[in-house]
């Protein structure tokens, strides 16, 4: 599809997370934010109705009509949420697409939050220009992962839940696990290293991109981790989900 040159190439990205719901209009030519970034706390309990209301509130600030991308912190297949480790369990089996479409100002595309972050980092961030298999790992409340091969996303890779030493990896190596279990940065880095080594032994990626909230403080832990695979810190940090959601909306518009 040809873009009309007089119209800005933009989409709205909405990032639904366990702690906050954020949105901004994204300039798809360079990944920059073309509006202010708006954020509200995620409601508790984070039921579909409560989240939908908060999404509508946050989007009402943006003064935008056009394609919209929305992330969710769980598996999203054909618009429907399949898993929801860190959101209200009533999301499971609920259509994110049907819940939000009537409230949003344009055609809606839905996807997993880590998948969105991966798309954004590969297009505009730490993975720009890199070929081959990129594995994005977000270390936050949970562990999110995205597999991107030569720019193409393989959606819903739930590699944050592989078993390491008899435990769900997310329960030991996420950023929230470090806080919850009072781990030193060194102890936690050891768990992240073990986790990444498990991933590289089965996937043999060309690059790891490590994101999530902890990517704002890499000096505390990043150099403590040794992997065979080259690894870089995500550069889009807080905005990766928003930018990736907007990119996904644009990709599906062109299909
Ligand atoms: C979920 C993933 C999500 C990740 C980060 C995990 O608990 O299973 O789907 O990407 O958290 O939010």
PDB file of C-alpha atoms in Angstrom, residues 1-2 7 58 67 69 80 86 91 98 109 116 137 162 177 187 201 204 228 240:
ATOM      1  CA  UNK A   1       0.000   0.000   0.000  1.00  0.00           C
ATOM      2  CA  UNK A   2       1.301   3.465  -0.824  1.00  0.00           C
ATOM      3  CA  UNK A   7      -0.554  12.408   5.714  1.00  0.00           C
ATOM      4  CA  UNK A  58      -6.095   7.101  28.784  1.00  0.00           C
ATOM      5  CA  UNK A  67      -5.080   2.558  13.420  1.00  0.00           C
ATOM      6  CA  UNK A  69      -2.258  -1.319  18.381  1.00  0.00           C
ATOM      7  CA  UNK A  80      -8.386 -13.399  22.360  1.00  0.00           C
ATOM      8  CA  UNK A  86      -0.112 -11.054  35.992  1.00  0.00           C
ATOM      9  CA  UNK A  91      -9.200 -12.304  31.032  1.00  0.00           C
ATOM     10  CA  UNK A  98     -14.018  -7.228  21.008  1.00  0.00           C
ATOM     11  CA  UNK A 109      -4.592  -4.849  16.313  1.00  0.00           C
ATOM     12  CA  UNK A 116       5.520  -5.576  20.756  1.00  0.00           C
ATOM     13  CA  UNK A 137      13.721 -10.883  26.876  1.00  0.00           C
ATOM     14  CA  UNK A 162      10.362 -22.611  30.951  1.00  0.00           C
ATOM     15  CA  UNK A 177      11.335 -11.910  41.812  1.00  0.00           C
ATOM     16  CA  UNK A 187      22.467 -13.430  43.127  1.00  0.00           C
ATOM     17  CA  UNK A 201      21.363 -23.785  24.293  1.00  0.00           C
ATOM     18  CA  UNK A 204      21.174 -20.529  19.295  1.00  0.00           C
ATOM     19  CA  UNK A 228      27.897 -17.170  24.442  1.00  0.00           C
ATOM     20  CA  UNK A 240       9.002  -0.157  23.587  1.00  0.00           C
TER      21      UNK A 240
END
